[in-house]
Amino acid sequence: MVSGITKDAMYEIINFIVKSIDLIEDYSKENMINLLITARKENKRVFVIGAGRSGLIARAFAMRLLHLGFNVYVIGETILPRASPGDILLAISGSGRTKLVVAAAEAAKGALMKVVAITTYPDSPLGRMADIVVRIPGRTKMAVEEDYISRQILGIHEPLAPLGTLFEDTTLIFLDGIIVELMNRLGVTEEELMNRHANIE
Amino acid sequence: MVSGITKDAMYEIINFIVKSIDLIEDYSKENMINLLITARKENKRVFVIGAGRSGLIARAFAMRLLHLGFNVYVIGETILPRASPGDILLAISGSGRTKLVVAAAEAAKGALMKVVAITTYPDSPLGRMADIVVRIPGRTKMAVEEDYISRQILGIHEPLAPLGTLFEDTTLIFLDGIIVELMNRLGVTEEELMNRHANIE
Amino acid sequence: MVSGITKDAMYEIINFIVKSIDLIEDYSKENMINLLITARKENKRVFVIGAGRSGLIARAFAMRLLHLGFNVYVIGETILPRASPGDILLAISGSGRTKLVVAAAEAAKGALMKVVAITTYPDSPLGRMADIVVRIPGRTKMAVEEDYISRQILGIHEPLAPLGTLFEDTTLIFLDGIIVELMNRLGVTEEELMNRHANIE
Amino acid sequence: MVSGITKDAMYEIINFIVKSIDLIEDYSKENMINLLITARKENKRVFVIGAGRSGLIARAFAMRLLHLGFNVYVIGETILPRASPGDILLAISGSGRTKLVVAAAEAAKGALMKVVAITTYPDSPLGRMADIVVRIPGRTKMAVEEDYISRQILGIHEPLAPLGTLFEDTTLIFLDGIIVELMNRLGVTEEELMNRHANIE
């Protein structure tokens, strides 16, 4: 059994995610899932982007979308086709201000793509540009005074988990939940996922 | 409030992580932390590796080690120095059989590195080669009959989360817990982490 | 005008490439191009792999194949679909012994893919496994005594360019030549290339 | 012996590089080398960036700088430390207008870094911002009428090599020439390069 500070921090993260389930707006999840299902039916592409650890979470989601049969791409990797109107950009940024991500969202709007923002701050540059905003609580790298929701979740004590950890981990679990709902709605079995899993890696 | 299958899947993942806290052996966590602290003191390098989503979790951990002042590298990226005896390889593989990861561990043993394996199967090729094995429960891509621990955690029902999801998400939260304990033991503040965070990205 | 050792080294590399044009077997180039054209017609996938700088050359080629309308993927990146029989693995390794690349070629053979090897050593593990070998001269990291062709090209002096440089640079120029021939044979214009170029990067 | 269009295109590229040796200003090469040598002595970091194929060339150069004993990093990869005043950003962009690269150069100036631009257009946004501009001829993706130097090199015929190929290939050979001169000036042998080459990849 894990003990010590590692255990305390794990519980802090888990409690944060549990409370986030109550705070994430269900209609935003619904909108996101519907947009993705339509994209798959109409053979649109999904592009994902994020900087730092948010970028890794974006890629983890992209891998599962690939297994689900989506045409999905990671901005910054070698194989990056041209985006067309109606393609989707899924952009992850806790602060909603990460330059790289905001620039990609601007380019996406210019290319008439649909932008889904996953952010703690709907009123950020990224959030304001997005067609769909999914608000995920988080204690991002932004100034503490803006950090109302996270304080509310965490209570009065200082959080243990540093920087964007709470946002990033919550986002991963949320997106993995989305994958299960997509499997269900699209009628894709785990065996089919497996059959799309890379065999040369 | 998130509803539907997404919510059910998020709770499944969270419950799995909560039960994992009980099952992960504390001494393995202690050994891993002590090895890392010694490596930082003695200016040894830490290399991380994993395939697919496990590789992304490995990178998320590597980023935080960088912020903590470690000399850390990701196998497969451009900037990869030569490893020396006493350097650490942290290898993540749910099944412990991923070819790429096993090959890296073999090369690491040949280079007299210390191998830390994070895996569900201590008796796998990776597990048997490792100096320290941290056993993280998971429902990996291996045959179901070997999957005792995960069944025990999940109860009798079929899990919702596909493939390696439970292992990967548990590993991320565990490693983020480790980061908090390392911050504490090394006396590194969040401000210092921030000061090592990339400013050109 | 560039002067000094930089100039001497640039001329050495250029002279090496010029002499390589004489030494690369034309039928191997033809076989490679025909295989690629058939793959595109039959909607097969092309996967590329290489370690270190050879991996970067492989990616530079993959980008142009994407612009030419190929279904192309880079092993090691996030978006990596499952390979099917008849798909192509293009593997670049000067020595033909790079573990990562040889392992991928083995997996590819197991998946009934066609393997194209770009190597200095047709008799290497990679070369022997390949369906098509394109022999590119190079002074690879292998022992000097095996390095007959490169010595012949370079004459008696020690080369200036270190390690795999001559192989890598020759391979890039050769593959860029292949791209021009593919454009011509497939009737793809530069404008069409441009239209497939990423617009969100 | 390679024949056909592949051969013609290879010669076109080679002739372009040969003429580029005459056109690249020697003082810009000198300035770049001196800045790099000083950086290594003073233990400054070198960061490289480029988009698309220019990014791959930047990484190929970064690998050799690593082998030469530099502290070098690739923007966009996982392990990216914070830059300090006096650190170097080497930015490669044929047009000098690539958004990602220009944004990085702006951030670098803000962080009091030295910016080295490798571009065809010294008067571009990137070029104007740089402390040192190395002008490499190229037929970039910019409008043809600005493409004086490349026309002069190529003569009156339309080039075979598409898009940024001529710039990218010339830049690779130029930077590999720089590596040889750095080896010589720093007194680093090929054996020492080899000893810094990755052993776990």
Short mmCIF file of N, CA and C in Angstrom, two decimals, chain A residues 1-7 9-11 13-14 17-18 20-26 29-30 33 51-53 56-57 59-61 63-64 67 77 98-100 139 141 158-165 168-170 172-174 176-181 183-185 190 193-194 197 201, chain B residues 1-7 9-11 13-14 17-18 20-26 29-30 33 51-53 56-57 59-61 63-64 67 77 98-100 139 141 158-165 168-170 172-174 176-181 183-185 190 193-194 197 201:
data_model
loop_
_atom_site.label_atom_id
_atom_site.label_comp_id
_atom_site.label_asym_id
_atom_site.label_seq_id
_atom_site.Cartn_x
_atom_site.Cartn_y
_atom_site.Cartn_z
N MET A 1 0.83 -1.20 0.00
CA MET A 1 0.00 0.00 0.00
C MET A 1 0.87 1.25 0.00
N VAL A 2 0.60 2.11 -0.94
CA VAL A 2 1.39 3.35 -1.04
C VAL A 2 1.15 4.21 0.19
N SER A 3 2.21 4.75 0.77
CA SER A 3 2.06 5.61 1.94
C SER A 3 2.72 6.96 1.70
N GLY A 4 2.66 7.80 2.70
CA GLY A 4 3.41 9.04 2.67
C GLY A 4 2.81 10.11 1.76
N ILE A 5 3.66 11.00 1.34
CA ILE A 5 3.21 12.15 0.55
C ILE A 5 2.69 11.70 -0.81
N THR A 6 3.30 10.65 -1.36
CA THR A 6 2.80 10.14 -2.65
C THR A 6 1.33 9.78 -2.54
N LYS A 7 1.00 9.09 -1.43
CA LYS A 7 -0.40 8.70 -1.23
C LYS A 7 -1.29 9.94 -1.07
N ALA A 9 -0.85 12.92 -2.17
CA ALA A 9 -0.98 13.64 -3.45
C ALA A 9 -1.91 12.89 -4.39
N MET A 10 -1.80 11.55 -4.39
CA MET A 10 -2.71 10.77 -5.25
C MET A 10 -4.16 10.99 -4.85
N TYR A 11 -4.40 11.01 -3.54
CA TYR A 11 -5.78 11.26 -3.09
C TYR A 11 -6.24 12.67 -3.44
N ILE A 13 -5.36 14.42 -6.00
CA ILE A 13 -5.68 14.43 -7.44
C ILE A 13 -7.02 13.74 -7.69
N ILE A 14 -7.20 12.58 -7.07
CA ILE A 14 -8.45 11.83 -7.26
C ILE A 14 -9.65 12.62 -6.77
N ILE A 17 -10.55 15.24 -9.21
CA ILE A 17 -11.25 14.71 -10.40
C ILE A 17 -12.70 14.39 -10.05
N VAL A 18 -12.92 13.79 -8.88
CA VAL A 18 -14.30 13.46 -8.48
C VAL A 18 -15.17 14.71 -8.43
N SER A 20 -14.59 17.45 -9.98
CA SER A 20 -14.71 18.01 -11.33
C SER A 20 -15.88 17.39 -12.10
N ILE A 21 -16.15 16.12 -11.84
CA ILE A 21 -17.28 15.47 -12.52
C ILE A 21 -18.56 16.25 -12.27
N ASP A 22 -18.68 16.80 -11.06
CA ASP A 22 -19.86 17.63 -10.75
C ASP A 22 -19.83 18.98 -11.45
N LEU A 23 -18.64 19.48 -11.72
CA LEU A 23 -18.53 20.86 -12.20
C LEU A 23 -18.48 21.00 -13.72
N ILE A 24 -18.03 19.95 -14.39
CA ILE A 24 -17.99 20.03 -15.87
C ILE A 24 -19.41 20.04 -16.40
N GLU A 25 -19.71 20.99 -17.29
CA GLU A 25 -21.07 21.13 -17.81
C GLU A 25 -21.40 19.99 -18.76
N ASP A 26 -22.52 19.34 -18.51
CA ASP A 26 -22.87 18.19 -19.32
C ASP A 26 -23.14 18.57 -20.78
N LYS A 29 -19.97 18.58 -22.81
CA LYS A 29 -19.57 17.22 -23.16
C LYS A 29 -20.42 16.69 -24.31
N GLU A 30 -21.74 16.90 -24.21
CA GLU A 30 -22.64 16.44 -25.28
C GLU A 30 -22.28 17.08 -26.62
N ILE A 33 -19.08 15.53 -28.00
CA ILE A 33 -19.29 14.16 -28.52
C ILE A 33 -20.07 14.20 -29.83
N ALA A 51 0.42 22.32 -25.58
CA ALA A 51 1.84 22.51 -25.31
C ALA A 51 2.21 21.76 -24.04
N GLY A 52 3.43 21.31 -23.95
CA GLY A 52 3.90 20.64 -22.74
C GLY A 52 3.06 19.42 -22.40
N ARG A 53 2.74 19.25 -21.11
CA ARG A 53 2.00 18.07 -20.69
C ARG A 53 0.59 18.04 -21.27
N LEU A 56 0.77 16.22 -24.40
CA LEU A 56 0.85 14.76 -24.24
C LEU A 56 -0.53 14.17 -24.01
N ILE A 57 -1.35 14.86 -23.22
CA ILE A 57 -2.73 14.40 -22.99
C ILE A 57 -3.50 14.42 -24.32
N ARG A 59 -2.30 13.98 -27.24
CA ARG A 59 -1.85 12.84 -28.05
C ARG A 59 -2.44 11.53 -27.55
N ALA A 60 -2.56 11.39 -26.24
CA ALA A 60 -3.13 10.16 -25.68
C ALA A 60 -4.58 10.01 -26.15
N PHE A 61 -5.29 11.13 -26.24
CA PHE A 61 -6.67 11.11 -26.75
C PHE A 61 -6.67 10.79 -28.25
N MET A 63 -4.58 9.04 -29.95
CA MET A 63 -4.32 7.61 -30.20
C MET A 63 -5.62 6.81 -30.13
N ARG A 64 -6.43 7.10 -29.12
CA ARG A 64 -7.69 6.36 -28.97
C ARG A 64 -8.66 6.72 -30.10
N HIS A 67 -7.81 4.61 -32.89
CA HIS A 67 -8.30 3.24 -32.69
C HIS A 67 -9.80 3.15 -32.94
N GLU A 77 3.63 17.00 -35.50
CA GLU A 77 4.27 15.77 -35.96
C GLU A 77 4.47 15.81 -37.48
N THR A 98 -1.83 29.83 -23.84
CA THR A 98 -0.59 29.31 -24.42
C THR A 98 -0.46 29.79 -25.88
N LYS A 99 0.62 30.50 -26.16
CA LYS A 99 0.78 31.14 -27.47
C LYS A 99 0.61 30.18 -28.64
N LEU A 100 1.34 29.08 -28.57
CA LEU A 100 1.32 28.08 -29.64
C LEU A 100 -0.09 27.62 -29.93
N ARG A 139 -5.88 24.01 -11.49
CA ARG A 139 -5.08 25.06 -10.89
C ARG A 139 -3.94 25.26 -11.87
N LYS A 141 -1.25 27.58 -14.36
CA LYS A 141 -0.11 28.42 -14.04
C LYS A 141 -0.48 29.89 -13.92
N GLU A 158 -3.29 24.76 0.62
CA GLU A 158 -2.51 24.86 -0.61
C GLU A 158 -2.45 23.47 -1.25
N PRO A 159 -2.63 23.39 -2.55
CA PRO A 159 -2.57 22.07 -3.18
C PRO A 159 -1.15 21.53 -3.19
N LEU A 160 -1.04 20.21 -3.15
CA LEU A 160 0.26 19.56 -3.25
C LEU A 160 0.74 19.49 -4.69
N ALA A 161 -0.18 19.14 -5.58
CA ALA A 161 0.21 18.89 -6.98
C ALA A 161 0.59 20.20 -7.66
N PRO A 162 1.77 20.25 -8.25
CA PRO A 162 2.28 21.53 -8.76
C PRO A 162 1.74 21.89 -10.14
N LEU A 163 1.79 23.17 -10.42
CA LEU A 163 1.54 23.72 -11.76
C LEU A 163 0.25 23.18 -12.35
N GLY A 164 0.29 22.69 -13.59
CA GLY A 164 -0.95 22.29 -14.26
C GLY A 164 -1.41 20.87 -13.97
N THR A 165 -0.79 20.19 -13.00
CA THR A 165 -1.06 18.77 -12.79
C THR A 165 -2.55 18.45 -12.65
N GLU A 168 -4.33 18.74 -15.97
CA GLU A 168 -3.90 17.75 -16.95
C GLU A 168 -4.46 16.37 -16.62
N ASP A 169 -4.38 15.99 -15.34
CA ASP A 169 -4.84 14.65 -14.96
C ASP A 169 -6.35 14.54 -15.09
N THR A 170 -7.06 15.60 -14.70
CA THR A 170 -8.52 15.60 -14.85
C THR A 170 -8.90 15.50 -16.33
N LEU A 172 -7.17 14.13 -18.76
CA LEU A 172 -6.94 12.76 -19.27
C LEU A 172 -8.09 11.84 -18.91
N ILE A 173 -8.49 11.87 -17.64
CA ILE A 173 -9.56 10.95 -17.21
C ILE A 173 -10.88 11.31 -17.90
N PHE A 174 -11.15 12.61 -18.04
CA PHE A 174 -12.36 13.04 -18.75
C PHE A 174 -12.34 12.55 -20.20
N ASP A 176 -10.69 10.10 -21.45
CA ASP A 176 -10.82 8.64 -21.50
C ASP A 176 -12.27 8.21 -21.26
N GLY A 177 -13.00 9.01 -20.46
CA GLY A 177 -14.44 8.77 -20.33
C GLY A 177 -15.17 9.00 -21.65
N ILE A 178 -14.78 10.07 -22.32
CA ILE A 178 -15.38 10.39 -23.63
C ILE A 178 -15.16 9.23 -24.61
N ILE A 179 -13.97 8.65 -24.56
CA ILE A 179 -13.66 7.53 -25.47
C ILE A 179 -14.64 6.38 -25.24
N VAL A 180 -14.90 6.07 -23.97
CA VAL A 180 -15.83 4.97 -23.68
C VAL A 180 -17.23 5.30 -24.21
N GLU A 181 -17.63 6.56 -24.03
CA GLU A 181 -18.97 6.92 -24.55
C GLU A 181 -19.01 6.88 -26.08
N MET A 183 -17.18 4.88 -27.96
CA MET A 183 -17.23 3.44 -28.31
C MET A 183 -18.68 2.97 -28.29
N ASN A 184 -19.38 3.36 -27.22
CA ASN A 184 -20.74 2.92 -27.04
C ASN A 184 -21.67 3.49 -28.11
N ARG A 185 -21.55 4.77 -28.34
CA ARG A 185 -22.46 5.41 -29.29
C ARG A 185 -22.17 4.99 -30.74
N GLU A 190 -14.12 -3.33 -28.22
CA GLU A 190 -12.71 -3.29 -27.86
C GLU A 190 -11.86 -4.08 -28.87
N LEU A 193 -11.05 -1.88 -31.64
CA LEU A 193 -9.98 -0.96 -31.23
C LEU A 193 -8.63 -1.64 -31.41
N MET A 194 -8.56 -2.84 -30.86
CA MET A 194 -7.32 -3.61 -30.91
C MET A 194 -6.87 -3.81 -32.35
N HIS A 197 -4.95 -1.03 -33.60
CA HIS A 197 -3.76 -0.68 -32.81
C HIS A 197 -2.51 -0.96 -33.66
N GLU A 201 5.66 -1.08 -33.89
CA GLU A 201 6.08 0.11 -33.11
C GLU A 201 7.29 -0.19 -32.25
N MET B 1 -22.78 19.09 -14.55
CA MET B 1 -22.33 17.78 -14.06
C MET B 1 -22.31 16.75 -15.18
N VAL B 2 -21.18 16.10 -15.32
CA VAL B 2 -21.05 15.10 -16.38
C VAL B 2 -22.00 13.94 -16.10
N SER B 3 -22.70 13.48 -17.14
CA SER B 3 -23.61 12.35 -16.95
C SER B 3 -23.28 11.24 -17.95
N GLY B 4 -24.08 10.20 -17.89
CA GLY B 4 -24.01 9.16 -18.91
C GLY B 4 -22.79 8.26 -18.78
N ILE B 5 -22.44 7.66 -19.89
CA ILE B 5 -21.35 6.68 -19.90
C ILE B 5 -20.02 7.33 -19.58
N THR B 6 -19.85 8.58 -20.01
CA THR B 6 -18.59 9.28 -19.69
C THR B 6 -18.40 9.32 -18.17
N LYS B 7 -19.48 9.66 -17.46
CA LYS B 7 -19.40 9.70 -16.01
C LYS B 7 -19.10 8.32 -15.43
N ALA B 9 -17.60 5.82 -16.79
CA ALA B 9 -16.23 5.42 -17.09
C ALA B 9 -15.23 6.19 -16.23
N MET B 10 -15.50 7.49 -16.01
CA MET B 10 -14.60 8.27 -15.15
C MET B 10 -14.57 7.69 -13.74
N TYR B 11 -15.76 7.30 -13.23
CA TYR B 11 -15.80 6.70 -11.89
C TYR B 11 -15.09 5.35 -11.87
N ILE B 13 -12.56 4.46 -13.65
CA ILE B 13 -11.11 4.73 -13.65
C ILE B 13 -10.67 5.19 -12.26
N ILE B 14 -11.44 6.12 -11.67
CA ILE B 14 -11.08 6.65 -10.36
C ILE B 14 -11.09 5.54 -9.30
N ILE B 17 -8.05 3.47 -9.58
CA ILE B 17 -6.86 4.14 -9.04
C ILE B 17 -6.88 4.08 -7.51
N VAL B 18 -8.05 4.33 -6.90
CA VAL B 18 -8.15 4.30 -5.45
C VAL B 18 -7.74 2.93 -4.91
N SER B 20 -5.89 0.79 -6.41
CA SER B 20 -4.48 0.57 -6.71
C SER B 20 -3.57 1.11 -5.62
N ILE B 21 -3.98 2.21 -5.01
CA ILE B 21 -3.17 2.79 -3.93
C ILE B 21 -2.93 1.74 -2.84
N ASP B 22 -3.94 0.90 -2.61
CA ASP B 22 -3.78 -0.17 -1.63
C ASP B 22 -2.85 -1.29 -2.12
N LEU B 23 -2.82 -1.48 -3.41
CA LEU B 23 -2.13 -2.66 -3.95
C LEU B 23 -0.67 -2.41 -4.33
N ILE B 24 -0.34 -1.17 -4.65
CA ILE B 24 1.05 -0.88 -5.02
C ILE B 24 1.93 -1.04 -3.78
N GLU B 25 3.00 -1.78 -3.90
CA GLU B 25 3.87 -2.06 -2.75
C GLU B 25 4.64 -0.81 -2.35
N ASP B 26 4.57 -0.47 -1.09
CA ASP B 26 5.21 0.75 -0.64
C ASP B 26 6.73 0.70 -0.79
N LYS B 29 7.87 1.77 -4.20
CA LYS B 29 7.84 3.23 -4.34
C LYS B 29 9.05 3.85 -3.64
N GLU B 30 9.32 3.37 -2.41
CA GLU B 30 10.47 3.89 -1.66
C GLU B 30 11.77 3.67 -2.43
N ILE B 33 12.00 6.09 -5.38
CA ILE B 33 12.28 7.46 -4.96
C ILE B 33 13.73 7.61 -4.50
N ALA B 51 6.08 2.69 -25.02
CA ALA B 51 5.50 2.72 -26.36
C ALA B 51 4.06 3.21 -26.26
N GLY B 52 3.58 3.84 -27.30
CA GLY B 52 2.19 4.28 -27.34
C GLY B 52 1.85 5.20 -26.19
N ARG B 53 0.67 4.98 -25.58
CA ARG B 53 0.23 5.87 -24.51
C ARG B 53 1.13 5.77 -23.28
N LEU B 56 3.72 8.29 -23.66
CA LEU B 56 3.28 9.66 -23.36
C LEU B 56 3.29 9.92 -21.85
N ILE B 57 2.87 8.90 -21.07
CA ILE B 57 2.92 9.02 -19.61
C ILE B 57 4.38 9.18 -19.16
N ARG B 59 6.76 10.53 -20.79
CA ARG B 59 7.21 11.90 -21.10
C ARG B 59 6.64 12.91 -20.12
N ALA B 60 5.39 12.70 -19.72
CA ALA B 60 4.78 13.64 -18.76
C ALA B 60 5.56 13.62 -17.45
N PHE B 61 6.03 12.43 -17.05
CA PHE B 61 6.86 12.32 -15.86
C PHE B 61 8.22 12.98 -16.09
N MET B 63 8.97 15.45 -17.99
CA MET B 63 8.88 16.92 -17.94
C MET B 63 8.99 17.42 -16.51
N ARG B 64 8.29 16.75 -15.61
CA ARG B 64 8.33 17.19 -14.21
C ARG B 64 9.71 16.92 -13.60
N HIS B 67 11.74 19.77 -14.47
CA HIS B 67 11.43 20.94 -13.63
C HIS B 67 12.03 20.80 -12.23
N GLU B 77 13.68 10.74 -28.81
CA GLU B 77 13.73 12.14 -29.21
C GLU B 77 15.13 12.49 -29.72
N THR B 98 6.44 -5.28 -24.32
CA THR B 98 6.57 -4.42 -25.51
C THR B 98 8.01 -4.49 -26.02
N LYS B 99 8.14 -4.89 -27.29
CA LYS B 99 9.46 -5.17 -27.85
C LYS B 99 10.44 -4.01 -27.71
N LEU B 100 9.97 -2.83 -28.12
CA LEU B 100 10.81 -1.63 -28.08
C LEU B 100 11.36 -1.39 -26.68
N ARG B 139 -5.40 -3.49 -16.58
CA ARG B 139 -5.98 -4.47 -17.46
C ARG B 139 -5.29 -4.24 -18.78
N LYS B 141 -3.11 -5.35 -22.38
CA LYS B 141 -3.51 -6.03 -23.60
C LYS B 141 -3.21 -7.53 -23.56
N GLU B 158 -17.38 -6.64 -16.74
CA GLU B 158 -16.39 -6.26 -17.76
C GLU B 158 -16.07 -4.77 -17.61
N PRO B 159 -14.81 -4.41 -17.68
CA PRO B 159 -14.48 -3.00 -17.54
C PRO B 159 -14.94 -2.20 -18.77
N LEU B 160 -15.25 -0.94 -18.55
CA LEU B 160 -15.62 -0.05 -19.65
C LEU B 160 -14.39 0.46 -20.38
N ALA B 161 -13.37 0.83 -19.61
CA ALA B 161 -12.19 1.48 -20.20
C ALA B 161 -11.39 0.47 -21.02
N PRO B 162 -11.11 0.77 -22.28
CA PRO B 162 -10.51 -0.22 -23.16
C PRO B 162 -9.00 -0.34 -23.02
N LEU B 163 -8.50 -1.48 -23.44
CA LEU B 163 -7.06 -1.73 -23.61
C LEU B 163 -6.27 -1.31 -22.37
N GLY B 164 -5.21 -0.55 -22.54
CA GLY B 164 -4.35 -0.23 -21.40
C GLY B 164 -4.77 0.97 -20.58
N THR B 165 -5.96 1.49 -20.80
CA THR B 165 -6.37 2.75 -20.15
C THR B 165 -6.18 2.75 -18.64
N GLU B 168 -2.53 2.91 -17.70
CA GLU B 168 -1.89 4.18 -18.08
C GLU B 168 -2.33 5.31 -17.14
N ASP B 169 -3.63 5.38 -16.88
CA ASP B 169 -4.13 6.48 -16.04
C ASP B 169 -3.65 6.32 -14.59
N THR B 170 -3.64 5.09 -14.10
CA THR B 170 -3.13 4.84 -12.75
C THR B 170 -1.65 5.22 -12.66
N LEU B 172 -0.03 7.44 -14.47
CA LEU B 172 0.14 8.90 -14.48
C LEU B 172 -0.08 9.48 -13.08
N ILE B 173 -1.19 9.08 -12.44
CA ILE B 173 -1.50 9.65 -11.12
C ILE B 173 -0.44 9.21 -10.09
N PHE B 174 -0.01 7.97 -10.19
CA PHE B 174 1.05 7.50 -9.28
C PHE B 174 2.33 8.32 -9.47
N ASP B 176 2.65 11.26 -10.72
CA ASP B 176 2.45 12.63 -10.26
C ASP B 176 2.51 12.70 -8.73
N GLY B 177 2.09 11.64 -8.07
CA GLY B 177 2.28 11.56 -6.63
C GLY B 177 3.75 11.51 -6.27
N ILE B 178 4.50 10.72 -7.01
CA ILE B 178 5.95 10.62 -6.79
C ILE B 178 6.61 12.00 -6.92
N ILE B 179 6.15 12.77 -7.91
CA ILE B 179 6.73 14.11 -8.11
C ILE B 179 6.54 14.97 -6.85
N VAL B 180 5.34 14.91 -6.27
CA VAL B 180 5.09 15.71 -5.07
C VAL B 180 6.01 15.26 -3.93
N GLU B 181 6.18 13.95 -3.79
CA GLU B 181 7.07 13.46 -2.73
C GLU B 181 8.52 13.87 -3.00
N MET B 183 9.48 16.59 -4.64
CA MET B 183 9.55 18.02 -4.32
C MET B 183 9.81 18.21 -2.84
N ASN B 184 9.04 17.45 -2.06
CA ASN B 184 9.12 17.56 -0.61
C ASN B 184 10.48 17.11 -0.08
N ARG B 185 10.91 15.94 -0.53
CA ARG B 185 12.17 15.40 -0.02
C ARG B 185 13.38 16.20 -0.48
N GLU B 190 7.40 25.05 -5.62
CA GLU B 190 6.71 25.19 -6.90
C GLU B 190 7.31 26.34 -7.71
N LEU B 193 10.15 25.05 -9.58
CA LEU B 193 9.67 24.28 -10.73
C LEU B 193 9.37 25.23 -11.88
N MET B 194 8.60 26.25 -11.56
CA MET B 194 8.19 27.24 -12.55
C MET B 194 9.42 27.86 -13.22
N HIS B 197 10.65 25.86 -15.97
CA HIS B 197 9.67 25.58 -17.02
C HIS B 197 10.11 26.28 -18.31
N GLU B 201 8.24 28.02 -26.08
CA GLU B 201 7.61 26.79 -26.60
C GLU B 201 6.44 27.10 -27.49
#
